[in-house]
Structures are given as structure tokens and as C-alpha cells.
Rosetta silent file (secondary structure, phi, psi, omega in degrees, C-alpha in Angstrom):
SEQUENCE: MTPDHTDYLRCHEVLLNSPFFKDSNTEAIESLLHSMTLDHWKVKSFKSGLELSSTFHIIVNGRLKVFKSNPDSGREHTVFILTKGSVFDVLSLLDTKPHDVYWEALDVVEVLKIPMDHMRHWINQNPEVHKAIMHYLGERMSQLMDVSTDVTLHSTLVRLANLLLKNVNGATRQLELINDLPNEEIAGLIGTTRAVVSRHIQELKRSGAISVSRKQINVKNLELLLAVAEEKYSN
SCORE:     score description
SCORE:     0.000 S_00000001
   1 L     0.000  129.416 -179.048    9.540   -2.120   16.238 S_00000001
   2 L  -105.490  161.083  175.795   11.047   -3.038   19.630 S_00000001
   3 L   -47.488  -25.519 -178.030    9.505   -4.776   22.741 S_00000001
   4 L   -93.862    7.351 -176.390    9.176   -1.476   24.514 S_00000001
   5 L   -84.272  139.812 -163.977    7.077    0.136   21.845 S_00000001
   6 L   -63.969  -11.292  178.926    3.508    0.770   23.206 S_00000001
   7 L  -113.693   16.693 -178.474    1.795   -1.262   20.309 S_00000001
   8 H   -67.325  -38.598  179.756    4.219   -4.128   20.302 S_00000001
   9 H   -74.596  -39.645 -178.956    2.174   -6.773   22.074 S_00000001
  10 H   -64.961  -47.004  176.262   -1.002   -5.900   19.968 S_00000001
  11 H   -68.839  -33.898  177.177    1.109   -6.157   16.800 S_00000001
  12 H   -59.040  -43.497 -172.593    2.797   -9.357   17.917 S_00000001
  13 H   -72.065  -26.616  174.119   -0.578  -10.996   18.499 S_00000001
  14 H   -61.642  -44.934  178.989   -1.773   -9.929   14.962 S_00000001
  15 H   -67.557  -43.778  176.838    1.189  -11.602   13.347 S_00000001
  16 H   -54.587  -43.792 -174.388    0.816  -14.678   15.492 S_00000001
  17 H   -90.817   -5.528  171.788   -2.840  -15.028   14.465 S_00000001
  18 L   -68.919  132.530 -173.278   -2.385  -14.252   10.875 S_00000001
  19 H   -70.092   -4.727 -179.812   -2.855  -17.284    8.539 S_00000001
  20 H   -78.821  -20.373  171.767    0.120  -15.968    6.560 S_00000001
  21 H  -122.929   39.180  179.617    2.431  -16.844    9.404 S_00000001
  22 L   -65.241  -30.840  179.859    0.612  -19.677   10.810 S_00000001
  23 L   -94.976   10.576 -179.800    3.661  -21.884   10.258 S_00000001
  24 L  -100.363  144.030 -178.091    6.288  -19.469   11.658 S_00000001
  25 L   -76.508  165.426  174.365    7.611  -19.783   15.185 S_00000001
  26 H   -52.859  -48.850  176.774    7.554  -17.192   17.757 S_00000001
  27 H   -62.078  -35.767 -173.922   11.163  -16.316   17.354 S_00000001
  28 H   -67.632  -43.972 -177.433   10.904  -15.966   13.560 S_00000001
  29 H   -66.321  -38.788  176.998    7.930  -13.640   14.077 S_00000001
  30 H   -63.900  -38.333 -178.773    9.812  -11.524   16.703 S_00000001
  31 H   -70.039  -37.640  179.920   12.722  -11.063   14.318 S_00000001
  32 H   -71.208  -37.723 -174.990   10.290   -9.956   11.645 S_00000001
  33 H   -67.946  -41.643 -176.355    8.449   -7.509   13.903 S_00000001
  34 H   -61.043  -23.653  173.610   11.798   -5.980   14.920 S_00000001
  35 L   -96.244    2.817  177.389   12.224   -4.731   11.206 S_00000001
  36 L  -100.217  166.079  175.535    8.855   -3.421   10.930 S_00000001
  37 E  -128.828  151.016 -178.202    7.123    0.099   11.491 S_00000001
  38 E   -97.817  124.687  179.307    3.568    0.915   12.343 S_00000001
  39 E  -115.899  158.945  173.179    1.739    3.228    9.771 S_00000001
  40 E  -125.201  135.068  175.912   -1.652    4.843    9.896 S_00000001
  41 E  -110.866  126.345 -179.498   -3.761    5.408    6.966 S_00000001
  42 L   -77.629  160.668  178.554   -6.761    7.886    7.126 S_00000001
  43 L   -57.713  140.634  174.081  -10.224    6.963    5.881 S_00000001
  44 L    73.907   -0.972  172.211  -10.504    7.196    2.041 S_00000001
  45 L   -58.390  145.659 -162.303   -6.589    7.560    1.735 S_00000001
  46 E  -132.251  134.497 -173.544   -5.554    6.128   -1.467 S_00000001
  47 E  -139.060  147.014  171.945   -2.373    4.295   -2.554 S_00000001
  48 E  -103.464  163.037 -175.100   -1.245    2.782   -5.944 S_00000001
  49 H   -62.245  -30.471 -171.593    0.533   -0.339   -6.773 S_00000001
  50 H   -70.717  -38.671 -175.732    3.681    1.799   -7.853 S_00000001
  51 H   -61.440  -37.171 -176.539    3.668    3.639   -4.361 S_00000001
  52 H   -95.740    1.134 -171.421    3.554    0.379   -2.598 S_00000001
  53 L   -69.654  -22.155 -178.720    5.788   -1.820   -4.721 S_00000001
  54 L   -99.112    4.292  176.699    8.865   -1.451   -2.342 S_00000001
  55 E  -130.234  152.816  178.612    7.052   -2.344    0.845 S_00000001
  56 E  -112.546  138.891 -175.647    5.348   -5.356    2.304 S_00000001
  57 E  -139.811  150.626  173.601    2.377   -4.797    4.672 S_00000001
  58 E  -132.579  137.364 -169.897    0.288   -6.491    7.146 S_00000001
  59 E   -87.729  139.546 -175.085   -2.908   -4.962    8.407 S_00000001
  60 E   -97.075  -36.330 -163.482   -3.099   -4.509   12.138 S_00000001
  61 E  -166.130  134.871  177.549   -6.545   -2.927   12.331 S_00000001
  62 L    98.204 -177.909 -177.109   -9.328   -1.670    9.865 S_00000001
  63 L  -121.362  131.842  178.968  -10.485   -2.570    6.325 S_00000001
  64 E  -122.081  122.707  176.723   -8.674   -1.872    3.029 S_00000001
  65 E   -83.590  133.852  173.197  -10.273   -2.051   -0.423 S_00000001
  66 E  -114.366  117.058 -179.545   -8.217   -3.532   -3.310 S_00000001
  67 E  -140.554  161.819  175.017   -9.561   -2.449   -6.629 S_00000001
  68 E  -106.895  150.485 -179.242   -8.887   -1.921  -10.323 S_00000001
  69 E  -138.828  139.076  175.671  -10.006    1.262  -12.082 S_00000001
  70 L   -97.320  116.557 -175.332  -10.692    2.232  -15.653 S_00000001
  71 L   -69.564  -27.045  175.529   -9.471    5.837  -15.944 S_00000001
  72 L   -65.211  -56.003 -173.534  -11.424    6.513  -19.018 S_00000001
  73 L   -88.218  -19.428 -174.089  -14.864    5.471  -17.670 S_00000001
  74 L    73.285    1.966  176.375  -14.189    5.993  -13.915 S_00000001
  75 L   -72.090  139.175  176.479  -15.608    2.466  -13.318 S_00000001
  76 E  -115.970  154.901  166.037  -14.122    0.426  -10.400 S_00000001
  77 E  -129.668  120.964 -173.456  -14.172   -3.237   -9.614 S_00000001
  78 E   -81.577  126.261 -178.867  -13.246   -4.124   -5.970 S_00000001
  79 E   -88.953  -40.198  178.690  -11.030   -7.292   -6.125 S_00000001
  80 E  -152.468  163.266  170.600  -10.825   -7.993   -2.477 S_00000001
  81 E  -118.537  110.973 -179.243  -11.654   -6.267    1.028 S_00000001
  82 E  -101.085  149.457  177.139   -8.672   -7.012    3.465 S_00000001
  83 L  -132.177 -166.977 -175.529   -8.755   -6.776    7.202 S_00000001
  84 L   -52.296  126.421 -170.172   -6.926   -7.557   10.241 S_00000001
  85 L    95.100  -17.642 -172.032   -4.163  -10.129    9.621 S_00000001
  86 L   -75.249  146.302 -176.124   -4.355   -9.763    5.920 S_00000001
  87 E  -114.265  161.144  175.537   -0.961   -9.245    4.041 S_00000001
  88 E  -177.544  146.091    2.071   -0.235   -7.304    0.713 S_00000001
  89 L  -105.070  123.458 -179.662    1.174   -7.096   -1.937 S_00000001
  90 H   -68.339  -47.593 -173.853    2.202  -10.823   -2.304 S_00000001
  91 H   -59.636  -45.867  179.014    2.610  -10.647   -5.979 S_00000001
  92 H   -61.650  -39.791  172.181    5.118   -7.730   -5.940 S_00000001
  93 H   -53.073  -33.901 -172.783    6.935   -9.932   -3.227 S_00000001
  94 H   -96.242  -37.282 -175.795    7.315  -12.631   -5.652 S_00000001
  95 H  -110.025    2.256 -174.688    8.022  -10.959   -9.062 S_00000001
  96 L    53.963   26.542 -179.335    9.363   -7.615   -7.945 S_00000001
  97 L  -116.266  151.023  169.389    7.179   -5.585  -10.186 S_00000001
  98 L   -76.098  141.775  179.849    4.611   -2.974   -9.215 S_00000001
  99 L  -108.463  155.311 -174.549    0.959   -3.976  -10.154 S_00000001
 100 L   -87.194   72.741 -179.137   -1.861   -2.012  -11.683 S_00000001
 101 L  -143.464  152.539  176.364   -3.969   -2.202   -8.687 S_00000001
 102 E  -117.733  157.668  164.999   -5.194    0.457   -5.945 S_00000001
 103 E  -126.480  134.970  176.078   -5.786    0.471   -2.292 S_00000001
 104 E  -132.036  128.845 -177.860   -8.196    2.549   -0.247 S_00000001
 105 E   -70.251  122.223  158.605   -8.810    2.713    3.502 S_00000001
 106 L   -75.654  -26.924  171.434  -12.353    2.150    4.401 S_00000001
 107 L  -136.450 -177.967  166.038  -11.783    2.919    8.057 S_00000001
 108 L   -64.549  119.822 -171.690   -8.760    4.187    9.727 S_00000001
 109 E  -111.048  132.767  175.943   -6.304    1.646    8.934 S_00000001
 110 E  -111.697  130.783 -173.803   -3.072    0.566   10.839 S_00000001
 111 E  -128.364  135.643  176.338   -0.490   -1.331    8.808 S_00000001
 112 E   -92.129  126.414  179.637    2.788   -2.847    9.808 S_00000001
 113 E  -123.302  159.425 -177.827    5.158   -2.314    6.891 S_00000001
 114 E  -143.493  144.046  168.437    8.719   -3.729    6.061 S_00000001
 115 E   -58.791  146.487 -174.513   10.909   -2.965    3.039 S_00000001
 116 H   -62.391  -36.337  174.066   10.219   -5.695    0.474 S_00000001
 117 H   -57.892  -42.059 -177.005   13.910   -6.710    0.299 S_00000001
 118 H   -71.513  -27.990  165.947   14.026   -7.280    3.974 S_00000001
 119 H   -60.747  -41.723 -178.283   10.785   -9.378    3.730 S_00000001
 120 H   -72.237  -36.379  172.464   12.266  -11.471    1.036 S_00000001
 121 H   -73.361  -20.479  179.757   15.400  -12.132    3.110 S_00000001
 122 H   -78.070  -23.341 -179.820   13.258  -13.038    6.179 S_00000001
 123 H   -82.857  -40.829  179.778   11.292  -15.663    3.948 S_00000001
 124 H   -52.905  -39.767  178.646   14.761  -16.948    2.765 S_00000001
 125 L   -83.316   -7.646  173.624   15.705  -17.513    6.482 S_00000001
 126 L  -137.223   68.625 -171.543   12.352  -19.078    7.255 S_00000001
 127 L   -64.253   -9.723  172.276   11.359  -21.311    4.456 S_00000001
 128 L   -56.710  -27.065 -172.507    8.372  -22.757    6.342 S_00000001
 129 H   -74.454  -10.115 -179.744    6.536  -19.698    5.241 S_00000001
 130 H   -64.524  -36.898  173.383    6.527  -20.895    1.607 S_00000001
 131 H   -62.468  -42.131  177.868    3.537  -23.215    2.262 S_00000001
 132 H   -61.956  -39.961  179.953    1.645  -20.434    3.638 S_00000001
 133 H   -56.561  -47.011  178.242    2.404  -18.306    0.590 S_00000001
 134 H   -55.099  -42.875 -176.301    1.235  -21.084   -1.791 S_00000001
 135 H   -61.335  -44.742  174.853   -1.897  -21.516    0.394 S_00000001
 136 H   -62.194  -43.792  176.987   -2.631  -17.677    0.173 S_00000001
 137 H   -62.912  -37.862 -179.734   -2.154  -17.584   -3.557 S_00000001
 138 H   -66.672  -52.048  179.993   -4.352  -20.629   -4.129 S_00000001
 139 H   -50.914  -48.026 -175.814   -7.134  -19.041   -1.963 S_00000001
 140 H   -69.200  -32.121  174.357   -6.986  -15.824   -3.844 S_00000001
 141 H   -66.297  -38.881  173.937   -6.953  -17.526   -7.208 S_00000001
 142 H   -55.882  -48.463  178.124   -9.984  -19.598   -6.109 S_00000001
 143 H   -61.540  -43.028 -177.789  -11.817  -16.337   -5.163 S_00000001
 144 H   -69.562  -31.563  169.366  -11.041  -14.499   -8.381 S_00000001
 145 H   -56.268  -46.077 -172.820  -12.386  -17.642  -10.295 S_00000001
 146 H   -65.791  -42.238 -175.895  -15.627  -17.587   -8.244 S_00000001
 147 H   -62.879  -41.603 -171.800  -15.974  -13.840   -9.099 S_00000001
 148 H   -68.803  -47.810  174.548  -15.417  -14.340  -12.845 S_00000001
 149 H   -61.608  -37.235 -172.133  -17.897  -17.252  -13.126 S_00000001
 150 H   -68.726  -28.836  170.812  -20.442  -15.546  -11.070 S_00000001
 151 H   -68.745  -25.418 -176.772  -20.567  -12.608  -13.281 S_00000001
 152 H   -81.332  -43.097 -162.200  -20.882  -14.791  -16.314 S_00000001
 153 H  -102.573  -20.575 -165.914  -23.380  -17.286  -14.961 S_00000001
 154 L  -120.610  145.884  172.566  -25.558  -15.563  -12.191 S_00000001
 155 L   -67.605  168.952  179.983  -27.841  -12.459  -11.939 S_00000001
 156 H   -63.199  -30.932 -175.269  -26.960   -9.552   -9.908 S_00000001
 157 H   -69.553  -39.645 -175.957  -29.569  -10.493   -7.391 S_00000001
 158 H   -72.145  -41.896 -175.411  -27.854  -14.099   -6.904 S_00000001
 159 H   -60.053  -49.955  171.673  -24.388  -12.381   -6.805 S_00000001
 160 H   -46.297  -51.915 -168.269  -25.616  -10.196   -3.895 S_00000001
 161 H   -65.313  -47.658 -179.930  -27.152  -12.932   -1.982 S_00000001
 162 H   -53.935  -37.614  174.753  -23.870  -14.843   -2.444 S_00000001
 163 H   -62.606  -45.204 -175.918  -21.804  -11.979   -1.362 S_00000001
 164 H   -63.954  -45.241 -173.796  -23.766  -11.524    1.851 S_00000001
 165 H   -71.060  -29.823 -174.451  -23.553  -15.352    2.657 S_00000001
 166 H   -72.198  -19.549  178.358  -19.841  -15.463    2.134 S_00000001
 167 L  -100.979   11.337  179.252  -19.513  -12.636    4.788 S_00000001
 168 E   -94.358  133.657  177.658  -21.795  -14.126    7.404 S_00000001
 169 L   -60.489  117.715 -179.860  -20.157  -15.409   10.647 S_00000001
 170 L   -64.126  -23.634 -177.038  -21.018  -19.068   10.907 S_00000001
 171 L   -86.725  -43.414 -177.416  -21.030  -19.144   14.637 S_00000001
 172 L   -89.044  -17.969 -174.099  -23.087  -15.676   15.234 S_00000001
 173 L    59.106   16.398  173.385  -25.027  -15.804   11.947 S_00000001
 174 L  -102.831  152.053 -178.653  -24.234  -12.085   11.562 S_00000001
 175 E   -93.749  135.553  175.367  -22.881  -10.314    8.641 S_00000001
 176 L  -111.488  168.303  173.551  -19.528   -9.031    8.994 S_00000001
 177 L    65.181  -44.022 -174.601  -16.908   -7.071    7.119 S_00000001
 178 L  -115.121   -9.272 -170.023  -19.364   -5.672    4.552 S_00000001
 179 L   -48.356  -45.160 -172.867  -22.475   -4.954    6.872 S_00000001
 180 L  -103.939   18.501  177.651  -21.985   -1.145    6.943 S_00000001
 181 L   -81.405  137.281  177.231  -20.601   -0.527    3.454 S_00000001
 182 L   -56.221  164.756 -173.679  -22.433    1.940    1.272 S_00000001
 183 H   -69.057  -29.848 -179.472  -24.317    0.461   -1.723 S_00000001
 184 H   -60.246  -41.109 -179.002  -21.734    1.952   -4.096 S_00000001
 185 H   -71.881  -40.030 -179.566  -18.967   -0.206   -2.501 S_00000001
 186 H   -63.937  -32.318 -179.501  -21.154   -3.398   -2.457 S_00000001
 187 H   -61.282  -46.470 -177.485  -21.875   -2.593   -6.202 S_00000001
 188 H   -57.136  -31.734 -173.258  -18.062   -2.690   -6.751 S_00000001
 189 H   -86.944  -12.273 -179.684  -17.677   -6.103   -5.325 S_00000001
 190 H  -126.452   15.419  166.872  -20.286   -7.885   -7.522 S_00000001
 191 L    77.733   46.665  178.786  -19.828   -5.895  -10.738 S_00000001
 192 L  -143.566 -158.616 -179.177  -22.790   -3.685  -10.962 S_00000001
 193 L  -116.105  168.805  178.940  -24.007   -0.139  -10.203 S_00000001
 194 H   -63.466  -28.853 -176.463  -25.185    1.421   -6.993 S_00000001
 195 H   -75.649  -42.873  176.094  -28.838    1.778   -8.337 S_00000001
 196 H   -67.998  -36.921  176.221  -29.073   -2.013   -8.996 S_00000001
 197 H   -59.656  -43.096 -173.917  -27.766   -2.830   -5.570 S_00000001
 198 H   -62.401  -45.363  178.624  -30.164   -0.569   -3.868 S_00000001
 199 H   -55.153  -49.701  178.222  -32.967   -2.140   -5.878 S_00000001
 200 H   -57.766  -38.566 -176.107  -31.910   -5.612   -4.937 S_00000001
 201 H   -66.783  -47.992  174.375  -31.406   -4.770   -1.284 S_00000001
 202 H   -61.547  -31.851 -176.838  -35.115   -3.548   -1.100 S_00000001
 203 H   -73.304  -39.565 -175.758  -36.268   -6.671   -2.806 S_00000001
 204 H   -72.769  -37.283 -179.826  -34.253   -8.805   -0.215 S_00000001
 205 H   -55.858  -54.365 -173.418  -35.914   -6.482    2.502 S_00000001
 206 H   -71.179  -21.469  170.083  -39.377   -7.236    1.284 S_00000001
 207 H   -72.189  -25.362  178.162  -38.750  -10.894    1.199 S_00000001
 208 L   101.847    2.987 -178.897  -37.787  -10.975    4.734 S_00000001
 209 L   -72.020  -42.510  179.384  -34.164  -12.138    3.998 S_00000001
 210 E  -131.938  171.690  169.822  -32.540   -9.079    5.391 S_00000001
 211 E  -126.155  155.505  172.819  -33.168   -5.939    7.371 S_00000001
 212 E  -131.178  114.765  178.398  -31.500   -2.522    7.089 S_00000001
 213 E  -133.297  145.733 -170.306  -31.076   -0.209   10.062 S_00000001
 214 L    27.232   49.660  172.464  -28.803    2.743   10.430 S_00000001
 215 L    65.522   25.800  175.862  -27.234    1.900    7.273 S_00000001
 216 E  -119.278  138.747  174.863  -26.354   -1.584    8.267 S_00000001
 217 E   -92.388  128.980  178.985  -27.363   -4.795    6.675 S_00000001
 218 E  -124.687  137.367  176.554  -28.641   -7.519    9.047 S_00000001
 219 E   -82.052  105.536  178.269  -29.468  -11.149    7.946 S_00000001
 220 L   -89.657  -35.195  178.375  -32.918  -12.092    9.264 S_00000001
 221 L  -133.792   92.973 -173.714  -33.478  -15.321    7.408 S_00000001
 222 H   -58.073  -36.004 -179.615  -30.436  -17.077    6.509 S_00000001
 223 H   -68.940  -39.575  177.582  -32.370  -20.046    4.783 S_00000001
 224 H   -69.076  -35.746 -176.672  -34.137  -17.669    2.584 S_00000001
 225 H   -74.111  -23.056  179.108  -31.078  -15.766    1.521 S_00000001
 226 H   -75.310  -37.605  176.514  -29.527  -19.200    0.753 S_00000001
 227 H   -55.633  -39.108  174.233  -32.583  -20.047   -1.429 S_00000001
 228 H   -54.950  -56.775 -163.456  -31.823  -16.720   -3.415 S_00000001
 229 H   -62.771  -37.859  178.337  -28.350  -17.538   -3.774 S_00000001
 230 L   -81.499   -0.696  179.246  -29.180  -21.146   -5.041 S_00000001
 231 L    66.071   31.879  175.605  -31.802  -19.552   -7.374 S_00000001
 232 L  -103.386    8.535  178.687  -34.640  -21.577   -5.683 S_00000001
 233 L   -94.170  138.552  179.953  -36.414  -18.484   -4.485 S_00000001
 234 L  -139.800  140.044  176.020  -39.492  -17.100   -6.320 S_00000001
 235 L   -60.984    0.000    0.000  -41.690  -14.157   -5.410 S_00000001
């Protein structure tokens, strides 16, 4: 992408503000952007790990679901929801192997892409990014550990409350990223079914912790939601 591209400044800003590139200088980011192209994924478009193993991506706009699937049962588990400034697939970047994971666009998604070997070459030329890679991997490992312990130790109601709390903007106290997802998608994030999520959402509504309007969840009482998450709430 060259500076005369209509989306250059917008994409440049996304890279500058991405945590993955926080230690990279402007010159390094501009050289990276020069080797990238902008791609658009339609809502519900679906990609496999094998399809994307040869390219590295940065999300410019929209939300992307990263999930695992059991082909026999059809059950899915959502590992992460990625959004603006997120990168993928870091593991393929490191070990050069395709991974058994899938991506699905929850919105119209814009992604910057670059051949994986070009990305590796850029990292070798800009070793300061190694720190950001380690930080990214550490963060992801911590999130995966939280998910595995939550499924073992906590009820689905507590897991739902924790999920909502993790996606509340601390400044505005508004639910973001997952506020308009259908119950089936929320279920995939906490390892349960749509029916169970629907029941718990109604329970949280009756308690006054949340409200639901126009298929969007709004947090009404943060303290009450926190009490549910900490298992200090009783009907």
C-alpha cells in the first residue's frame, strides 16, 4: 500500500495504535505498510487455518471470531473475538505451521495482509517487536488459562457475568464488543448452549443487573453484576 492509496492514512493510524506495534517507530511501520494490501471479508465469511497459514493479518475494522470446531458434533468453542488493531495468526508466524482453528467475520471486516515470509523478514529487521510478540503471547495464554479454569470452577451464570464484566468499558461503563452478539455466539464464548445463555440473560434482567433492547445487552447495575461474578449474589 502506497501513501497515495485512499485508505493509507486510516490504515497507518491503526498500525500506530495497535499494541502489537507499540515499540515500532514510524519509519518501520511505513515500510511494513508498503508491503501490505487491504482485503475485505463479508459478514459470515469463513476461513480455515490452512487457508491463512501463508499470510499475516491486522484488523483495520470489524470483529472476527476465532474458534475451534468438532466436525462430528458440530459444536464450537470461541477462543477469542478480535477487533481493530488485533493481529493473527501469531503462532503460524512463529512455527510456520497451519493451525487447527477457524475465523469467521461477525461484521464486514477489513484486514491488512502481508505474506508470512515478508512479515518474518520485517521482524528480523526490527527486533524491537520481539518484546511485543512475547507480551501478546503472554496475554493470550493468560486468557486461555482463565477460560479453562472458569469452565471447571464456575457455574455458567458466573461465567456469563464475568464475560460481560470483561467487556465493559471502564470509562463509560458501557458493554462493548459483545453487546450485540446473538445468544448463540455468547454461548460459544463461555462453553455452553444458546438455551442456557438465554435463561441466564433473563435471570440477570430480572435481578436488574442488565437490560436488553433491540437485541443489545446494556449493563444497568455494575455492582450487582460484579456480585454475581464473585458468587455473592442470591435471589
